[in-house]
mmCIF file of C-alpha atoms in Angstrom:
data_model
loop_
_atom_site.group_PDB
_atom_site.id
_atom_site.type_symbol
_atom_site.label_atom_id
_atom_site.label_comp_id
_atom_site.label_asym_id
_atom_site.label_seq_id
_atom_site.Cartn_x
_atom_site.Cartn_y
_atom_site.Cartn_z
ATOM 1 C CA MET A 1 96.826 101.730 119.828
ATOM 2 C CA ASN A 2 93.826 99.506 119.019
ATOM 3 C CA ASP A 3 92.892 97.897 115.768
ATOM 4 C CA LEU A 4 90.256 100.567 114.825
ATOM 5 C CA ASP A 5 92.800 103.411 115.391
ATOM 6 C CA ILE A 6 95.344 101.614 113.213
ATOM 7 C CA LYS A 7 92.778 101.030 110.403
ATOM 8 C CA THR A 8 91.496 104.573 110.472
ATOM 9 C CA LYS A 9 94.953 106.074 110.318
ATOM 10 C CA LEU A 10 96.122 103.657 107.640
ATOM 11 C CA ILE A 11 92.956 104.451 105.547
ATOM 12 C CA LYS A 12 93.885 108.147 105.868
ATOM 13 C CA CYS A 13 97.411 107.250 104.626
ATOM 14 C CA ILE A 14 95.935 105.340 101.631
ATOM 15 C CA LYS A 15 93.522 108.162 100.701
ATOM 16 C CA ASP A 16 96.466 110.652 100.910
ATOM 17 C CA THR A 17 98.510 108.523 98.455
ATOM 18 C CA CYS A 18 95.942 107.147 95.910
ATOM 19 C CA ALA A 19 93.055 108.455 93.906
ATOM 20 C CA TYR A 20 90.592 105.760 95.009
ATOM 21 C CA ASP A 21 87.160 107.420 95.733
ATOM 22 C CA GLU A 22 85.172 104.464 97.189
ATOM 23 C CA ASP A 23 85.217 103.154 100.713
ATOM 24 C CA ILE A 24 88.388 101.327 101.495
ATOM 25 C CA LYS A 25 87.958 97.877 102.951
ATOM 26 C CA GLU A 26 90.422 95.508 104.648
ATOM 27 C CA ILE A 27 90.020 92.942 101.851
ATOM 28 C CA ASP A 28 91.075 95.538 99.182
ATOM 29 C CA ASN A 29 94.070 94.528 97.218
ATOM 30 C CA LEU A 30 96.548 97.484 96.895
ATOM 31 C CA LYS A 31 97.393 96.780 93.234
ATOM 32 C CA ASN A 32 94.208 95.250 91.834
ATOM 33 C CA ASP A 33 91.446 97.161 93.724
ATOM 34 C CA LEU A 34 93.203 100.318 94.806
ATOM 35 C CA GLY A 35 95.324 100.783 91.712
ATOM 36 C CA TYR A 36 98.748 101.116 93.387
ATOM 37 C CA ASP A 37 101.934 100.585 91.197
ATOM 38 C CA SER A 38 105.292 99.641 92.869
ATOM 39 C CA LEU A 39 106.403 103.358 93.140
ATOM 40 C CA GLU A 40 103.159 104.408 94.788
ATOM 41 C CA ILE A 41 103.399 101.499 97.279
ATOM 42 C CA VAL A 42 106.797 102.808 98.274
ATOM 43 C CA SER A 43 105.329 106.231 98.882
ATOM 44 C CA LEU A 44 102.606 104.712 100.885
ATOM 45 C CA ILE A 45 105.161 102.895 103.106
ATOM 46 C CA PHE A 46 106.888 106.278 103.733
ATOM 47 C CA GLU A 47 103.558 107.776 104.619
ATOM 48 C CA ILE A 48 102.641 104.956 107.029
ATOM 49 C CA GLU A 49 106.042 105.185 108.649
ATOM 50 C CA GLU A 50 105.655 108.935 109.224
ATOM 51 C CA ALA A 51 102.132 108.646 110.344
ATOM 52 C CA PHE A 52 102.727 105.912 112.898
ATOM 53 C CA ASP A 53 106.292 107.081 113.696
ATOM 54 C CA ILE A 54 107.678 103.473 113.011
ATOM 55 C CA THR A 55 110.294 102.036 110.736
ATOM 56 C CA PHE A 56 109.521 98.788 109.077
ATOM 57 C CA ASP A 57 112.081 96.081 109.018
ATOM 58 C CA SER A 58 113.185 95.670 105.433
ATOM 59 C CA SER A 59 112.710 91.869 105.541
ATOM 60 C CA ASP A 60 108.954 92.508 106.250
ATOM 61 C CA LEU A 61 108.486 94.605 103.136
ATOM 62 C CA THR A 62 107.593 91.746 100.794
ATOM 63 C CA PHE A 63 104.731 91.630 98.433
ATOM 64 C CA GLU A 64 103.130 88.770 100.547
ATOM 65 C CA ASN A 65 103.067 91.091 103.566
ATOM 66 C CA MET A 66 101.692 93.965 101.770
ATOM 67 C CA GLU A 67 99.054 92.587 99.331
ATOM 68 C CA THR A 68 95.869 93.825 101.054
ATOM 69 C CA VAL A 69 94.817 96.543 103.450
ATOM 70 C CA LYS A 70 94.556 93.866 106.131
ATOM 71 C CA ASP A 71 98.147 92.745 105.435
ATOM 72 C CA LEU A 72 99.256 96.359 106.121
ATOM 73 C CA ILE A 73 97.261 96.533 109.309
ATOM 74 C CA ASN A 74 98.995 93.348 110.503
ATOM 75 C CA LEU A 75 102.362 94.596 109.514
ATOM 76 C CA ILE A 76 101.799 97.910 111.393
ATOM 77 C CA LYS A 77 100.610 96.066 114.484
ATOM 78 C CA LYS A 78 103.737 93.779 114.357
ATOM 79 C CA THR A 79 106.096 96.705 113.910
ATOM 80 C CA LEU A 80 104.247 98.619 116.700
ATOM 81 C CA ALA A 81 104.525 95.666 119.031
ATOM 82 C CA TYR A 82 108.155 95.027 118.274
ATOM 83 C CA GLU A 83 109.120 98.801 118.663
ATOM 84 C CA THR A 84 107.600 98.874 122.150
ATOM 85 C CA ILE A 85 109.703 96.074 123.508
#
């Protein structure tokens, strides 16, 4: 799966779990720009895991790893790479 596929699928997950109407960019902050609260971020994580058929390592689910859309793309790429080993 290439970066564009990951980004496209992630943006669909974000749009399915938040009421943000504008274009979603990699630099968007989940809390400040997209309006997520902690419970909504948990819902987003479940949505991502289901959409990508992955399971995040709990040690990776820190605020620093999930602050922006780009952070989530990197986390997904890391998890996909790890699960294919």
